[in-house]
PDB file of C-alpha atoms in Angstrom:
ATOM      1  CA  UNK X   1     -13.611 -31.890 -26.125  1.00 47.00           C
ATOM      2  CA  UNK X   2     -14.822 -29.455 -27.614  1.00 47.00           C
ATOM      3  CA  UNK X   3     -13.324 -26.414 -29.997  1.00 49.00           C
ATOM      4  CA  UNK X   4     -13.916 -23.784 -33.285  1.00 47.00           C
ATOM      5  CA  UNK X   5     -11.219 -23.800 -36.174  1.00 45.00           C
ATOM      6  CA  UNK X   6     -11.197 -19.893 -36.535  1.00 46.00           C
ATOM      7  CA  UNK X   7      -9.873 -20.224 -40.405  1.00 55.00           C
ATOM      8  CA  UNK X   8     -12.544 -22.352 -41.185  1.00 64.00           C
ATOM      9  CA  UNK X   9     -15.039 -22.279 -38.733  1.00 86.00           C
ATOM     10  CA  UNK X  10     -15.791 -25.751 -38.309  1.00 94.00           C
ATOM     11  CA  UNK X  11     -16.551 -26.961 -34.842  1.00 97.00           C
ATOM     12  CA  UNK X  12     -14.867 -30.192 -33.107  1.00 97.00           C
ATOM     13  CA  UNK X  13     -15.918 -32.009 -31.000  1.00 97.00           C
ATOM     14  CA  UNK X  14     -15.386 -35.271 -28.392  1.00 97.00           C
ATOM     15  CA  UNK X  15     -18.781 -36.196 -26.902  1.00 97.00           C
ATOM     16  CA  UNK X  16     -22.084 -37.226 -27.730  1.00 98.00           C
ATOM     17  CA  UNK X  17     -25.868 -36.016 -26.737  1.00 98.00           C
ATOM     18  CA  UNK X  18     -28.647 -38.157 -25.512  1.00 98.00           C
ATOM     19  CA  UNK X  19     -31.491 -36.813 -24.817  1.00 98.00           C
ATOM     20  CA  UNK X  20     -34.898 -38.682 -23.608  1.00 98.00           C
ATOM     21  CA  UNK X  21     -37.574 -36.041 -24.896  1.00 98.00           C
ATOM     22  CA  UNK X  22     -40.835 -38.324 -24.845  1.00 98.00           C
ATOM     23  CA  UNK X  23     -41.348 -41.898 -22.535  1.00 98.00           C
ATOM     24  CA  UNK X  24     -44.114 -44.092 -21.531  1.00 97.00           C
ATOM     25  CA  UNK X  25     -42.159 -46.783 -19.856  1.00 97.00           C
ATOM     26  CA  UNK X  26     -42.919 -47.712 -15.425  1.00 94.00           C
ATOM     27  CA  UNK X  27     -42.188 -51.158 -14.116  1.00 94.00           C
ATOM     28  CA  UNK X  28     -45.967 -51.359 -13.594  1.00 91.00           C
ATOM     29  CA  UNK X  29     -45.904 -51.903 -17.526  1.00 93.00           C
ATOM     30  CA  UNK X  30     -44.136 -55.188 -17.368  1.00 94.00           C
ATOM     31  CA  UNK X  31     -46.389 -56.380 -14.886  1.00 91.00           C
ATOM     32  CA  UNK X  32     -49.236 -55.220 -17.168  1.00 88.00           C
ATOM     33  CA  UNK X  33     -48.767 -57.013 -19.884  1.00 91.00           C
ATOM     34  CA  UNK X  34     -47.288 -60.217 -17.387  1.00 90.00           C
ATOM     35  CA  UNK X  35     -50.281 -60.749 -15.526  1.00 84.00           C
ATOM     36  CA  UNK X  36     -53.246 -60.151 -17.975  1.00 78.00           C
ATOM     37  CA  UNK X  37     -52.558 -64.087 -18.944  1.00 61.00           C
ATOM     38  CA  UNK X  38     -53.206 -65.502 -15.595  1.00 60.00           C
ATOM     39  CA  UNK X  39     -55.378 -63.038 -13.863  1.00 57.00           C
ATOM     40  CA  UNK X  40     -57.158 -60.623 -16.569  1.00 53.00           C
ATOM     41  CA  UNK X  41     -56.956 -56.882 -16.314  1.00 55.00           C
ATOM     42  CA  UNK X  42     -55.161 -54.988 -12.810  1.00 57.00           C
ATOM     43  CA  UNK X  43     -55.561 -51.715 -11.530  1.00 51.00           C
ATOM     44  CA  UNK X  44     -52.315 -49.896 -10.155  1.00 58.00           C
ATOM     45  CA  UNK X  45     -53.221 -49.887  -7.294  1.00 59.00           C
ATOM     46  CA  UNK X  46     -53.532 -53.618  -7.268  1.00 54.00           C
ATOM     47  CA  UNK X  47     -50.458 -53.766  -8.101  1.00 58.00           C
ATOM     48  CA  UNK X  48     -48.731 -51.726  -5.842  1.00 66.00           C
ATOM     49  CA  UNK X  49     -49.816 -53.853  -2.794  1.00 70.00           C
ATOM     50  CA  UNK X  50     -47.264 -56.315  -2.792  1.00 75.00           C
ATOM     51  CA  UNK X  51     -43.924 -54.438  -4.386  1.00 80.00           C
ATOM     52  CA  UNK X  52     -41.975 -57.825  -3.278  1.00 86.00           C
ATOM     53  CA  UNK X  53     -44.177 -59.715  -4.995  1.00 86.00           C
ATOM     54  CA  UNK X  54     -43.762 -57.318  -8.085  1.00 87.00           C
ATOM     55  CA  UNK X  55     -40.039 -57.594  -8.117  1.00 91.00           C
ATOM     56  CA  UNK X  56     -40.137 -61.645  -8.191  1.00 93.00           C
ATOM     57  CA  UNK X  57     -42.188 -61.748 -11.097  1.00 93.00           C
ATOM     58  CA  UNK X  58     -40.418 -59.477 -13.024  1.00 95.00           C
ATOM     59  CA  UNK X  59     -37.025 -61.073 -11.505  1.00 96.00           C
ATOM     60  CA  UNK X  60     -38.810 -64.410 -12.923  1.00 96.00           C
ATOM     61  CA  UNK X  61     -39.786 -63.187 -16.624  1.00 96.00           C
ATOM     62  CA  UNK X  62     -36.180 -61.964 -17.201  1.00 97.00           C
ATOM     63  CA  UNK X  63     -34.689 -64.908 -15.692  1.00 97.00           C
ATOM     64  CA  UNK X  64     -36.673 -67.330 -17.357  1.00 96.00           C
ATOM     65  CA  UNK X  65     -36.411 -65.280 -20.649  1.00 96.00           C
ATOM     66  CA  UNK X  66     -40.087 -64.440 -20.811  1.00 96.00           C
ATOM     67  CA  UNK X  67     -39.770 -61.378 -23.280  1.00 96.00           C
ATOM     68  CA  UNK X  68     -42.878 -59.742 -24.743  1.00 96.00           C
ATOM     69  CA  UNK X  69     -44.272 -58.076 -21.124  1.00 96.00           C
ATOM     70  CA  UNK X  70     -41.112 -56.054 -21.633  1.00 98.00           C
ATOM     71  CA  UNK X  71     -41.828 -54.363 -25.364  1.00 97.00           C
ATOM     72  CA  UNK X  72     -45.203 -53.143 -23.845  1.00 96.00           C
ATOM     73  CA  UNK X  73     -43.769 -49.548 -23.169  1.00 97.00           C
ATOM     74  CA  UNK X  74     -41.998 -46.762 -25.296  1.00 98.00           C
ATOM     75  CA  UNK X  75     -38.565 -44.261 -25.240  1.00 98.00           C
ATOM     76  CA  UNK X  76     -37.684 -41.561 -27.588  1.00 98.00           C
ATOM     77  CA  UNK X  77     -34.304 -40.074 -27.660  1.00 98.00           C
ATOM     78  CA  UNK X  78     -32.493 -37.338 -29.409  1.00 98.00           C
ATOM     79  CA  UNK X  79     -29.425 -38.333 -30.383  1.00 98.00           C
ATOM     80  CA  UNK X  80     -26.947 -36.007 -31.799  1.00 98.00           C
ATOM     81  CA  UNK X  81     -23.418 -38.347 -33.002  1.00 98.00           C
ATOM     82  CA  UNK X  82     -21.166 -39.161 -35.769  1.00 98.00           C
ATOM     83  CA  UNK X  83     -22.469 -40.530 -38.668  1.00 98.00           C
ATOM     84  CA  UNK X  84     -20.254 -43.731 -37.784  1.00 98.00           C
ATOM     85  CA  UNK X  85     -22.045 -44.213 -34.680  1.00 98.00           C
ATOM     86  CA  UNK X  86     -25.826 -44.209 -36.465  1.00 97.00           C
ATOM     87  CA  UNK X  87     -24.377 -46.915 -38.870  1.00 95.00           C
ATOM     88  CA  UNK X  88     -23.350 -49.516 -36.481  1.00 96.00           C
ATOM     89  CA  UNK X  89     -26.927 -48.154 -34.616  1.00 94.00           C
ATOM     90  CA  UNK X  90     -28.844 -49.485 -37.582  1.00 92.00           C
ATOM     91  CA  UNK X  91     -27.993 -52.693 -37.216  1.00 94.00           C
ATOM     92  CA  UNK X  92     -30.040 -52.926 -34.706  1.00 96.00           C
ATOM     93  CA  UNK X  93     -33.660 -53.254 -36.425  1.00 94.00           C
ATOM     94  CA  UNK X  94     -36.342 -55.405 -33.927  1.00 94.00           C
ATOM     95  CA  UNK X  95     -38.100 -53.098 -31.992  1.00 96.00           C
ATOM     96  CA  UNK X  96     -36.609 -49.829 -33.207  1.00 98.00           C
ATOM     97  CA  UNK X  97     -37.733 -46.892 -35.050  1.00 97.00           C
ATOM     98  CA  UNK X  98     -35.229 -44.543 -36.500  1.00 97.00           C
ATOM     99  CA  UNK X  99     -35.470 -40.809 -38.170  1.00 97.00           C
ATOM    100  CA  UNK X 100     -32.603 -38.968 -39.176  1.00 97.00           C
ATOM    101  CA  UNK X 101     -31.769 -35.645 -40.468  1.00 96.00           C
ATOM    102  CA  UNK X 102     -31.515 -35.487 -44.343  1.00 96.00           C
ATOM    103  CA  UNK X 103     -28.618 -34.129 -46.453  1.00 96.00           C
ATOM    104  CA  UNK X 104     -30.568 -34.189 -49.386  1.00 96.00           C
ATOM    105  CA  UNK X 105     -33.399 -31.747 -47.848  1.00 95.00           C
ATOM    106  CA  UNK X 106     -30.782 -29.627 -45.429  1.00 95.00           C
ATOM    107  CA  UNK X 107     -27.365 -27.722 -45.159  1.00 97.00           C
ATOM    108  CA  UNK X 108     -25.405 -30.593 -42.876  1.00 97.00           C
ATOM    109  CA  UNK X 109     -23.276 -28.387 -40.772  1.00 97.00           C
ATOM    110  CA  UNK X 110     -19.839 -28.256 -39.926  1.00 98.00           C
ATOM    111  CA  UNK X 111     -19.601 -30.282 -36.421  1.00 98.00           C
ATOM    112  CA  UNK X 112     -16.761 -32.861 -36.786  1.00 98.00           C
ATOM    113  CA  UNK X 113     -15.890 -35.650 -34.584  1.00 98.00           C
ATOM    114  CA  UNK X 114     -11.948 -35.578 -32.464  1.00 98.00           C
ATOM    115  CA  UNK X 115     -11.619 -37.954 -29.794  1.00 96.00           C
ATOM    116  CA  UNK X 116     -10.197 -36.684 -26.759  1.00 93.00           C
ATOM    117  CA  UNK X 117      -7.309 -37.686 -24.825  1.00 91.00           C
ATOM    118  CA  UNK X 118      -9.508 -40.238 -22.699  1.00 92.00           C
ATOM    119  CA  UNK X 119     -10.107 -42.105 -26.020  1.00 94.00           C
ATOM    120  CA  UNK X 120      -7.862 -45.165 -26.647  1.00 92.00           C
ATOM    121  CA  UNK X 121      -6.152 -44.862 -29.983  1.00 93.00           C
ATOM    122  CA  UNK X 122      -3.802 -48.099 -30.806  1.00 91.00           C
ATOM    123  CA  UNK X 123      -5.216 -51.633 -31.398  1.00 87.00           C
ATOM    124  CA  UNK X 124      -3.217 -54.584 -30.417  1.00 87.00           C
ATOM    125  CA  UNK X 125      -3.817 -58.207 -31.068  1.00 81.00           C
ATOM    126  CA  UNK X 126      -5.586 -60.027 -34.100  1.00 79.00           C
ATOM    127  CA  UNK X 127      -9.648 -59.749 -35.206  1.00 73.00           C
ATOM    128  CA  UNK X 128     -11.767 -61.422 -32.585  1.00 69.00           C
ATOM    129  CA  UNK X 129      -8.636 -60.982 -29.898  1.00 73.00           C
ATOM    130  CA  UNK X 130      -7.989 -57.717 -29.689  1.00 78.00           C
ATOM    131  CA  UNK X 131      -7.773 -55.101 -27.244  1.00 84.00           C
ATOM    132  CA  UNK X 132      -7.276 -50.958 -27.265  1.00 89.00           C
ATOM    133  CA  UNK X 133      -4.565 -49.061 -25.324  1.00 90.00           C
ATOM    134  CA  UNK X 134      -3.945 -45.532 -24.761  1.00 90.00           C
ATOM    135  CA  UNK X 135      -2.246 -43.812 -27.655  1.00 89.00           C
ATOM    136  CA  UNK X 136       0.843 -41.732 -26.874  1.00 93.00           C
ATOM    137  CA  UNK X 137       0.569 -37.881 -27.008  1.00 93.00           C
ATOM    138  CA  UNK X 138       2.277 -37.638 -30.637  1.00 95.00           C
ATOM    139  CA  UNK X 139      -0.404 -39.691 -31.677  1.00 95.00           C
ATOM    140  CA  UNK X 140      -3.553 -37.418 -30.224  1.00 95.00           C
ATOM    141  CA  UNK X 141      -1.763 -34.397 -32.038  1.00 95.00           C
ATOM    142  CA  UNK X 142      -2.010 -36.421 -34.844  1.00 97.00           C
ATOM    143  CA  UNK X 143      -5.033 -37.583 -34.775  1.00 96.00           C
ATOM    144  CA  UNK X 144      -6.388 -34.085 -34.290  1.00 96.00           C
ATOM    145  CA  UNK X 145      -4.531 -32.103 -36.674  1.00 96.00           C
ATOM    146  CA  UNK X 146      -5.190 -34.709 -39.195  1.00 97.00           C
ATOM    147  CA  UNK X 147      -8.661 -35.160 -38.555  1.00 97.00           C
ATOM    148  CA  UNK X 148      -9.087 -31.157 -38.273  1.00 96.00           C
ATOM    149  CA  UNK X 149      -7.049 -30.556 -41.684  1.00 96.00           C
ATOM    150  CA  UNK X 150      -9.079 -33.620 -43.699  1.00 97.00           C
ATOM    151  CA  UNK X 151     -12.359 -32.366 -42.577  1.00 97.00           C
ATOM    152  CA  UNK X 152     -11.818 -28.517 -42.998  1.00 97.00           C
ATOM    153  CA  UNK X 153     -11.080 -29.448 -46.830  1.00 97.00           C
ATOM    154  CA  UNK X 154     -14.023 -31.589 -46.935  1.00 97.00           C
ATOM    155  CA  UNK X 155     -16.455 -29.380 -45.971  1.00 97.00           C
ATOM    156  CA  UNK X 156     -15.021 -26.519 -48.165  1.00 97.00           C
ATOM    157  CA  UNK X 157     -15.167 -28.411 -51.203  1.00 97.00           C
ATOM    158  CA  UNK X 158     -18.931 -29.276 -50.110  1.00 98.00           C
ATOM    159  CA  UNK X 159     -19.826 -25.390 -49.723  1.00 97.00           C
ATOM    160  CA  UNK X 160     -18.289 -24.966 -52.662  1.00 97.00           C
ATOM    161  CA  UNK X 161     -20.701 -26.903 -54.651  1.00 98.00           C
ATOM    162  CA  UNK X 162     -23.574 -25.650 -53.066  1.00 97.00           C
ATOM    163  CA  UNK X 163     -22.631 -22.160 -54.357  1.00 97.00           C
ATOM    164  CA  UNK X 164     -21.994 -23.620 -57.745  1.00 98.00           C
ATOM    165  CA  UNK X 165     -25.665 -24.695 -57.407  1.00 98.00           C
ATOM    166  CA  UNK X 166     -25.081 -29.000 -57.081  1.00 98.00           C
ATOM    167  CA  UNK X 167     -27.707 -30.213 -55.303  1.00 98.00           C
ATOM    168  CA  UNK X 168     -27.546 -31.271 -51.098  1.00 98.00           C
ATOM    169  CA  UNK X 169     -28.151 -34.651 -51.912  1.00 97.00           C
ATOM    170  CA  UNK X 170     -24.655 -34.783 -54.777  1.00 98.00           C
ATOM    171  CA  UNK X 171     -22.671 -32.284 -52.996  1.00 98.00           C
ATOM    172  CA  UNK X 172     -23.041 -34.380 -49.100  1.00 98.00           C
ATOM    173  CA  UNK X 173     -21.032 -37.123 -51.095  1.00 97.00           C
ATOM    174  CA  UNK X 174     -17.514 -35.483 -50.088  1.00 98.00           C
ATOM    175  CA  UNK X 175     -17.948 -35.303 -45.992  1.00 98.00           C
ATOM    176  CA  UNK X 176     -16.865 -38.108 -44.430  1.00 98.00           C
ATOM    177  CA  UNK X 177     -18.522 -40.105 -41.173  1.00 98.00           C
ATOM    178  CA  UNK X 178     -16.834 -37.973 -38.669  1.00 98.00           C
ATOM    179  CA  UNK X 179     -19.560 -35.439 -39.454  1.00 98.00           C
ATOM    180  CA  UNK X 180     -22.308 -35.281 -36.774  1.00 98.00           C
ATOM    181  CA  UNK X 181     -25.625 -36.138 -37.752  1.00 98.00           C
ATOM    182  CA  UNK X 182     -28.970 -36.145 -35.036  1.00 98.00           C
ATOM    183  CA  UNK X 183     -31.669 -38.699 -35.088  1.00 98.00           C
ATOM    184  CA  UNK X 184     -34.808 -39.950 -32.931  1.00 98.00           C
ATOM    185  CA  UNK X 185     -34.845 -43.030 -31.611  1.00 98.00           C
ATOM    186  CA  UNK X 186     -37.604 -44.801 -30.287  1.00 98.00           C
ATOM    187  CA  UNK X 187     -37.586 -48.391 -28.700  1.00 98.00           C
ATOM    188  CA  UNK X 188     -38.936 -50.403 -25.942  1.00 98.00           C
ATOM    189  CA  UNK X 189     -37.164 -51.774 -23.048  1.00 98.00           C
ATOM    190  CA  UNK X 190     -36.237 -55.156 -24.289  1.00 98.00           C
ATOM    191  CA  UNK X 191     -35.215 -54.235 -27.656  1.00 98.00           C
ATOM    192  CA  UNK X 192     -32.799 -51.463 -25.301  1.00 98.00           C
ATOM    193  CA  UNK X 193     -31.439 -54.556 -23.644  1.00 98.00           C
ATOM    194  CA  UNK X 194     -30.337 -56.253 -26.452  1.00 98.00           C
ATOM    195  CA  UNK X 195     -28.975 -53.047 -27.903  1.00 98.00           C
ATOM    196  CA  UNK X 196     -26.904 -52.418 -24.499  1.00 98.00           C
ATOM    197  CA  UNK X 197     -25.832 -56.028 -24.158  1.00 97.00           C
ATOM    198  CA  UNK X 198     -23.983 -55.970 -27.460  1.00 96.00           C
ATOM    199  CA  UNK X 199     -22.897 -51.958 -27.308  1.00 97.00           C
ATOM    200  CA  UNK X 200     -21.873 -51.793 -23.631  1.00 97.00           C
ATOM    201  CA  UNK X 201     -19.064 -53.390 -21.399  1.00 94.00           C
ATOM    202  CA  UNK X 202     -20.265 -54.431 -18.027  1.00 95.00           C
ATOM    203  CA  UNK X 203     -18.752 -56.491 -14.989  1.00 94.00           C
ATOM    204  CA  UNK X 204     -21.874 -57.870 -14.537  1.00 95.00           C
ATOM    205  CA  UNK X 205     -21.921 -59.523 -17.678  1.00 94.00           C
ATOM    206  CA  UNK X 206     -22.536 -62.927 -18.712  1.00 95.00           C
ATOM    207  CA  UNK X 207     -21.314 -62.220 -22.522  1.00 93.00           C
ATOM    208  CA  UNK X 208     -18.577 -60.233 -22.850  1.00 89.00           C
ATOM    209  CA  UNK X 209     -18.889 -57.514 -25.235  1.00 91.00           C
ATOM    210  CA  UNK X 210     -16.328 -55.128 -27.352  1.00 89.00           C
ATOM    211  CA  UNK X 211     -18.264 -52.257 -28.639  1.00 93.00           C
ATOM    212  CA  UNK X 212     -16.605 -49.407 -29.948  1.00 93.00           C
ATOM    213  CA  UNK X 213     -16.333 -46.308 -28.092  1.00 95.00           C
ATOM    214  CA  UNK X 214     -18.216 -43.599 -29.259  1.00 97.00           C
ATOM    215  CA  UNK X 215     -21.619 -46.072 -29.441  1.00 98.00           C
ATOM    216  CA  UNK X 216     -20.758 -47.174 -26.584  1.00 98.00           C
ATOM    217  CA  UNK X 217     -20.945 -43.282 -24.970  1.00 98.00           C
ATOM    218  CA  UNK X 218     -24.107 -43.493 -26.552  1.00 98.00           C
ATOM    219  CA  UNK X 219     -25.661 -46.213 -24.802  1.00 98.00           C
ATOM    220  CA  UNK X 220     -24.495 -45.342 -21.216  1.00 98.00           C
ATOM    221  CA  UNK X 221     -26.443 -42.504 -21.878  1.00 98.00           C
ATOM    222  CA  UNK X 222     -29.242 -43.977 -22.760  1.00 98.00           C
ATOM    223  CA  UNK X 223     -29.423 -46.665 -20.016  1.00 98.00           C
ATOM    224  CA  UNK X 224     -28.775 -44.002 -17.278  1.00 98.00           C
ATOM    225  CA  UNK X 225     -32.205 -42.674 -18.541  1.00 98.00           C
ATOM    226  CA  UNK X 226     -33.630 -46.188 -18.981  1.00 98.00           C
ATOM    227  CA  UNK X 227     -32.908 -47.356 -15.521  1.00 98.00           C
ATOM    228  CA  UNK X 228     -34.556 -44.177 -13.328  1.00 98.00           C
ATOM    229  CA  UNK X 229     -37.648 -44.743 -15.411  1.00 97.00           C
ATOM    230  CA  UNK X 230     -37.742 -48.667 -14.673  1.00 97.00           C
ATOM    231  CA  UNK X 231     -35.680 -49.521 -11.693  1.00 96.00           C
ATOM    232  CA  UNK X 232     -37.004 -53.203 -10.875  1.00 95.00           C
ATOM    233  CA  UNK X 233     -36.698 -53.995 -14.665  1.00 97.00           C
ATOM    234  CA  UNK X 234     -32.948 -52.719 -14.337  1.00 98.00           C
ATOM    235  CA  UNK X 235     -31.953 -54.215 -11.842  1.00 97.00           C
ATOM    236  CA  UNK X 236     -33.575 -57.606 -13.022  1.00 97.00           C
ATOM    237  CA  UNK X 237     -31.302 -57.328 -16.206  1.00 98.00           C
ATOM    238  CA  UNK X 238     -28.409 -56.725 -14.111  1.00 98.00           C
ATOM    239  CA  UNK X 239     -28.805 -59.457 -11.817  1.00 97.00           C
ATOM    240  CA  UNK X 240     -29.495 -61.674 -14.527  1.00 97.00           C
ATOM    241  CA  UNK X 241     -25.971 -61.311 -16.647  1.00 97.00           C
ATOM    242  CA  UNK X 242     -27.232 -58.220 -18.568  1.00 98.00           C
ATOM    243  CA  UNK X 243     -28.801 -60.636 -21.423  1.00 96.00           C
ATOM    244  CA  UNK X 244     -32.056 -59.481 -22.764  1.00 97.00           C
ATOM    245  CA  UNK X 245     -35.015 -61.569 -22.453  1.00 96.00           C
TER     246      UNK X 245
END
């Protein structure tokens, strides 16, 4: 969802952005890195001879848990998201690099997170047991108008500031973490299966996982990308529960 408050002029909106801007991540990489202990240096070419025999060994290292030939390649994204979304994002640290945009050295603008009607809204059950249901649709108005009206005053009394000359970095202090924020960040394929085992729900698997919504939009984005740049390696992780090597 996505909309302009016309009294205001904030923007709202319901959805994330992943982009992948830079890669150097190939299947080949795994077997790279895999191989140079028991038979030195390969060409590609060498290695494309026996595909089968290519998909076994990389079947075998994530099976077997065998993790460094996967860190030996590299993906940048662009990620554009609420601020809550980046904080749950930096708890994942091995294998990561972050950069974010600054609210001390830039005007943050007005983009404010609303979840749409697809997002569920009412928790039931105790921490550690719980599960999400829809919410009913006197609770999306509410949500909306509520989250419209509280950010609309937020981000007034933060321009206001500014033109009373407080600096970015005191005046940022009043928005809340519904504002969107945009970051790169770069990882490697295993540290991208951890990440997705813990921020994704999957049939295939073997520990269940209850990430919250909006990362996990985030990281179905980002393995959509993953898995057309290494197939075999996908696959491998799927067939093997989803658990990172």
């Amino acid at each position: 969802m996505t909309g302009t408050d016309d009294d205001f002029k904030i923007e709202l909106r319901g959805d994330v952005t992943v982009e992948l801007v830079k890669h150097s991540a190939a299947d080949s990489d795994v077997l790279f890195a895999a191989r140079v202990s028991t038979v030195g240096e390969q060409s590609l070419d060498e290695l494309k001879k026996d595909p089968e025999r290519s998909k076994g060994l990389i079947n075998y290292l994530m099976r077997d848990r065998h993790g460094s030939p996967f860190e030996h390649n590299s993906m940048t994204f662009f990620i554009s998201a609420p601020i809550f979304v980046f904080r749950e994002f930096m708890r994942h640290r091995v294998g990561w690099s972050y950069n974010e945009e600054s609210g001390r050295y830039r005007e943050l603008q007005p983009v404010f997170y609303v979840p749409d009607t697809s997002r569920k809204l009412v928790q039931q059950g105790r921490p550690g047991k719980y599960e999400f249901v829809a919410g009913t649709e006197e609770q999306h108005q509410l949500v909306s108008e509520s989250m419209a009206e509280s950010y609309r005053g937020a981000y007034r009394t933060y321009q206001q500031m500014l033109e009373a000359g407080v600096a970015r970095e005191v005046a940022r202090s009043v928005l809340p973490v519904g504002l969107y924020s945009s970051m790169y960040a770069t990882c490697n394929a295993r540290s991208l299966m951890h990440f997705l085992g813990l921020r994704t729900q999957h049939e295939l698997a073997k520990v269940p996982s209850f990430p919250q919504r909006e990362i996990e939009m985030v990281g179905e984005q980002m393995e959509a990308a993953w898995a057309e740049l290494m197939p075999l390696t996908y696959a491998a992780f799927n067939a093997n529960g989803r658990v990172a090597p």
